[in-house]
XYZ file of C-alpha atoms in Angstrom:
339
model
C -0.159 -0.020 0.011
C 1.344 3.624 -0.780
C 2.118 5.855 2.087
C 0.296 9.169 2.834
C 1.653 12.283 4.257
C 0.708 15.750 4.536
C 2.674 18.867 5.959
C 2.373 22.470 6.621
C 5.025 25.275 5.774
C 5.657 28.570 7.141
C 8.372 31.146 6.457
C 9.101 34.402 8.470
C 12.422 35.869 7.180
C 15.378 33.895 8.262
C 13.240 30.696 9.731
C 10.964 28.324 8.103
C 9.478 25.009 9.116
C 7.703 21.901 8.046
C 5.587 19.704 10.074
C 3.665 16.631 9.011
C 2.666 12.877 9.325
C 3.445 10.002 7.643
C 1.631 6.511 7.497
C 2.776 3.229 5.851
C 0.513 0.205 6.010
C 2.099 -3.093 4.821
C 0.337 -6.335 4.086
C 1.312 -9.581 2.120
C -0.375 -12.778 1.554
C 0.445 -15.849 -0.521
C 1.829 -19.232 -0.438
C 5.455 -17.906 0.326
C 4.184 -15.798 3.566
C 3.273 -17.648 6.787
C -0.382 -17.393 7.330
C -1.537 -14.383 9.540
C 1.817 -12.890 9.665
C 1.909 -10.570 6.741
C 0.510 -7.378 8.470
C 2.780 -4.347 9.722
C 1.975 -0.691 10.025
C 3.954 2.748 10.804
C 2.492 5.809 11.981
C 4.881 8.701 12.220
C 4.925 12.486 13.138
C 7.707 14.523 12.124
C 9.033 18.112 12.006
C 11.907 20.129 10.545
C 13.070 23.742 10.371
C 15.574 25.819 8.549
C 17.513 28.847 10.206
C 19.748 30.994 8.195
C 21.696 33.222 10.621
C 23.607 34.499 7.357
C 23.251 34.275 3.715
C 25.713 31.718 3.307
C 24.823 29.313 6.292
C 21.968 27.192 6.534
C 20.949 25.038 9.631
C 18.283 22.318 9.689
C 17.312 20.199 12.633
C 14.574 17.803 12.806
C 12.772 14.978 14.414
C 10.736 11.844 13.673
C 8.368 10.075 16.286
C 7.370 6.761 15.099
C 4.654 4.082 16.321
C 5.271 0.666 14.884
C 2.703 -2.078 15.515
C 5.413 -4.773 15.843
C 8.508 -2.991 17.041
C 9.264 -0.271 19.577
C 10.532 2.610 17.541
C 12.949 5.178 19.407
C 12.858 9.011 18.850
C 14.915 10.071 15.933
C 16.449 13.354 15.855
C 18.737 14.842 12.962
C 20.455 18.020 11.890
C 21.853 19.375 8.921
C 24.225 22.169 8.291
C 25.313 23.770 4.842
C 27.974 26.621 4.080
C 28.279 28.034 0.589
C 30.008 30.877 -0.749
C 30.641 31.439 -4.463
C 31.944 28.044 -5.733
C 32.831 26.540 -2.465
C 30.124 24.365 -0.506
C 30.622 22.406 2.794
C 28.056 20.289 4.545
C 27.499 18.028 7.534
C 24.718 15.970 8.371
C 23.833 13.650 11.316
C 20.740 11.351 11.824
C 19.529 8.686 13.875
C 18.304 5.717 12.245
C 15.640 3.153 13.041
C 14.381 0.252 10.676
C 11.963 -2.469 11.370
C 12.577 -5.847 9.587
C 10.243 -6.230 6.413
C 7.878 -8.632 5.994
C 9.770 -10.520 3.594
C 12.613 -10.626 5.942
C 10.538 -12.070 8.701
C 8.316 -14.402 6.986
C 9.225 -15.099 3.311
C 9.606 -18.659 2.415
C 10.961 -18.659 -1.151
C 12.289 -21.916 -2.328
C 12.324 -22.818 -6.065
C 14.722 -23.910 -8.563
C 16.838 -20.724 -8.621
C 16.201 -19.493 -4.954
C 16.341 -20.819 -1.251
C 15.497 -18.131 1.032
C 14.093 -18.273 4.503
C 12.635 -15.575 6.667
C 13.657 -15.160 10.045
C 10.727 -14.195 12.454
C 13.177 -13.580 15.504
C 14.748 -10.704 13.817
C 15.340 -7.598 16.020
C 15.025 -3.902 14.637
C 18.019 -1.959 13.344
C 18.903 1.013 15.183
C 21.900 3.579 14.013
C 23.704 6.638 14.134
C 24.829 8.317 10.893
C 27.457 10.975 10.194
C 28.195 12.650 6.648
C 30.644 15.441 5.578
C 30.882 16.782 2.196
C 32.913 19.432 0.329
C 32.346 20.704 -3.412
C 34.710 23.062 -5.177
C 33.853 24.357 -8.604
C 36.828 25.934 -10.918
C 36.601 27.680 -13.993
C 40.085 27.286 -15.529
C 39.575 28.910 -18.860
C 36.521 29.853 -21.091
C 35.799 26.209 -21.939
C 37.580 24.401 -19.086
C 35.703 23.776 -15.899
C 36.711 21.444 -12.967
C 34.549 19.851 -10.162
C 35.874 18.267 -7.158
C 33.714 16.457 -4.720
C 34.841 14.947 -1.421
C 32.754 13.269 1.250
C 33.292 11.242 4.468
C 30.929 9.054 6.400
C 30.680 7.162 9.509
C 27.679 4.640 10.337
C 27.274 2.840 13.196
C 24.196 0.090 13.111
C 22.984 -2.034 16.017
C 21.351 -5.310 15.041
C 21.951 -4.758 11.356
C 19.705 -7.067 9.267
C 21.967 -8.943 6.614
C 21.200 -11.617 4.177
C 23.457 -14.461 4.974
C 24.503 -17.792 3.637
C 23.570 -20.733 5.482
C 25.037 -23.178 2.981
C 27.251 -21.662 0.389
C 27.408 -24.760 -1.609
C 23.572 -25.202 -1.888
C 23.219 -21.414 -1.951
C 20.720 -21.350 0.741
C 20.158 -18.074 2.484
C 18.288 -16.427 5.489
C 18.392 -13.225 7.206
C 20.243 -12.548 10.504
C 21.074 -9.480 12.886
C 24.746 -8.489 12.909
C 25.812 -6.785 16.108
C 27.368 -3.591 16.105
C 28.202 -3.174 12.404
C 30.177 -0.010 11.756
C 31.139 1.487 8.260
C 33.719 4.366 7.845
C 35.058 5.864 4.362
C 35.475 8.510 1.847
C 34.480 9.267 -1.853
C 36.693 11.534 -3.911
C 35.475 12.762 -7.631
C 37.112 14.966 -10.203
C 34.932 16.045 -13.089
C 36.809 18.133 -15.923
C 35.324 19.493 -19.229
C 37.775 20.489 -21.963
C 35.944 21.616 -25.120
C 34.543 18.448 -26.700
C 36.104 16.100 -23.869
C 34.452 15.215 -20.412
C 36.415 13.210 -17.791
C 35.189 11.922 -14.520
C 37.616 10.172 -12.207
C 36.536 8.948 -8.868
C 36.916 6.357 -6.274
C 36.108 5.263 -2.787
C 37.573 3.687 0.073
C 35.341 1.987 2.716
C 35.993 -0.045 5.630
C 33.555 -2.133 7.642
C 33.408 -3.752 11.063
C 31.262 -6.223 13.062
C 31.958 -8.606 15.974
C 32.696 -11.501 13.450
C 35.832 -9.806 12.140
C 37.479 -10.257 15.340
C 37.482 -14.114 14.682
C 39.161 -14.001 11.500
C 42.141 -11.483 12.399
C 43.411 -8.717 14.253
C 42.384 -5.823 11.879
C 39.330 -3.532 13.375
C 38.076 -2.479 9.939
C 38.085 -4.398 6.551
C 38.598 -1.955 3.590
C 37.579 -2.237 0.066
C 38.494 0.228 -2.608
C 36.427 1.118 -5.728
C 37.818 3.240 -8.679
C 35.623 4.732 -11.557
C 36.854 6.417 -14.619
C 34.562 7.881 -17.565
C 35.583 9.462 -20.589
C 33.033 11.064 -23.248
C 33.919 12.619 -26.411
C 31.484 14.656 -28.421
C 31.765 14.601 -32.313
C 30.273 17.752 -33.747
C 28.283 17.863 -36.782
C 26.917 20.864 -38.763
C 23.356 19.907 -39.242
C 22.409 18.283 -35.998
C 23.516 17.436 -32.473
C 26.854 15.895 -31.723
C 27.540 12.273 -31.305
C 28.818 11.162 -27.983
C 31.103 8.349 -27.591
C 31.700 7.261 -23.963
C 33.682 4.681 -22.171
C 33.283 3.725 -18.651
C 35.386 1.510 -16.261
C 34.815 0.367 -12.857
C 37.251 -1.569 -10.354
C 35.628 -3.306 -7.466
C 37.884 -4.243 -4.970
C 37.609 -7.328 -2.596
C 34.443 -7.131 -0.754
C 33.322 -8.830 2.558
C 29.813 -10.420 3.511
C 28.553 -12.688 6.119
C 27.652 -16.503 6.426
C 26.737 -19.118 8.873
C 29.170 -21.779 9.733
C 28.389 -25.212 10.752
C 27.958 -24.237 14.218
C 25.354 -21.475 13.150
C 28.010 -18.755 14.295
C 28.272 -15.701 11.777
C 31.490 -15.571 10.025
C 33.016 -13.399 7.345
C 33.083 -14.289 3.490
C 35.529 -12.638 0.998
C 34.827 -12.088 -2.737
C 37.240 -11.382 -5.498
C 38.042 -8.168 -7.051
C 37.063 -7.414 -10.574
C 36.855 -4.735 -13.554
C 33.946 -3.762 -15.528
C 34.102 -1.915 -18.924
C 31.197 -0.493 -20.923
C 31.448 1.455 -24.213
C 28.306 3.530 -25.783
C 27.518 5.807 -28.470
C 24.549 8.247 -28.167
C 22.842 10.251 -30.751
C 20.123 13.089 -30.499
C 17.975 13.645 -33.546
C 15.061 16.142 -34.343
C 16.046 18.866 -32.015
C 16.665 16.373 -29.287
C 13.211 14.831 -29.339
C 14.730 11.537 -30.068
C 17.598 9.978 -28.269
C 19.303 6.644 -29.487
C 22.009 4.907 -27.418
C 23.949 2.097 -28.602
C 26.504 0.184 -26.359
C 28.489 -2.839 -25.276
C 28.256 -3.778 -21.925
C 30.956 -5.844 -19.691
C 33.469 -5.923 -22.773
C 35.818 -7.991 -20.252
C 33.302 -10.497 -19.894
C 33.256 -11.016 -16.242
C 30.355 -13.221 -15.305
C 31.549 -15.014 -11.980
C 34.049 -14.182 -9.341
C 35.519 -16.275 -6.577
C 34.124 -16.150 -2.852
C 35.607 -17.662 -0.197
C 34.148 -18.010 3.508
C 36.329 -18.713 6.648
C 35.494 -20.862 9.326
C 35.843 -19.776 12.939
C 37.866 -22.572 13.799
C 40.506 -21.647 11.448
C 41.006 -25.087 10.422
C 38.618 -25.269 7.456
C 37.627 -22.969 4.665
C 35.471 -23.145 1.615
C 35.707 -21.601 -1.883
C 33.071 -21.147 -4.400
C 32.059 -18.868 -7.259
C 29.187 -16.318 -7.581
C 27.528 -14.429 -10.385
C 27.897 -10.760 -10.840
C 26.882 -10.495 -14.601
C 25.408 -12.138 -17.371
C 28.608 -11.796 -19.331
C 29.280 -9.590 -22.333
C 26.152 -7.978 -24.070
C 24.771 -5.559 -26.541
C 22.058 -3.050 -25.822
C 20.198 -0.175 -27.542
C 17.983 2.239 -25.974
C 15.573 4.929 -27.729
C 14.087 7.682 -25.801
C 11.236 10.022 -27.219
C 10.367 13.389 -25.833
C 6.800 14.361 -27.033
């Protein structure tokens, strides 16, 4: 069912606010949901305000009070601050989080030829604290040269995080479980530059995650995963119609970490192999941009599966399997018509 909300706004010089309510009703039934279990509702009141002591500075505090028909929901505060002057922007945001398990996470029974997922009715609700800081700089180098730099940092601490974990890696059997004291920390850095007909975007992230299970497989508090992104586009100009844009996109996904249950039903960590994805596309607009046609090749390196390894908490055994990440190399076309 869709959610329903309403709000009221007021603005008095440097101060404005918004208040409202939010209602979410959830219902599910069928052969894959346990009988009489497919109902859960949320009722919430929320409010936020914006205060501008000076033109360049904006401060936005807020809160959300929620009643859930199955789980006890805490009071949820938040605050955002943004300082912007000319081509420089600095932001910070904090929010407390709450998430009740979804009906599929609690009661789904989905077992067929391709799936083996069982819900867990004993799941606890998630609670979290989330911090995010970001900075953006825009630089005009020359008449046709523009540079944009984005840099952000985040820290999240999630209690009783709900994760899909493997109970049998060989048979691909899964269920949902709570992961105590999950934490993530990381940074994102992106450079975007436009030089006449060329556009270049370079970006990357470095993310570390931690939970109690990691203490069983090593001494590192956080386990880090890198990601690198590169996109190059060149516009071939024409006299009578829009330019043809040729784009190349490359993404490197570093080794990542997940969760599994060992033979004694304890949560352990799993490792997946790093890999590269390379895409190429050609885009052309026609009839004054009313028709847009894109042709391309995805996954030129034909990466379809990667290795995944689960480490036992006993340190005496381990298992290695493969997991799918793509259907492999493919050709695609896309046509958009703007009426």
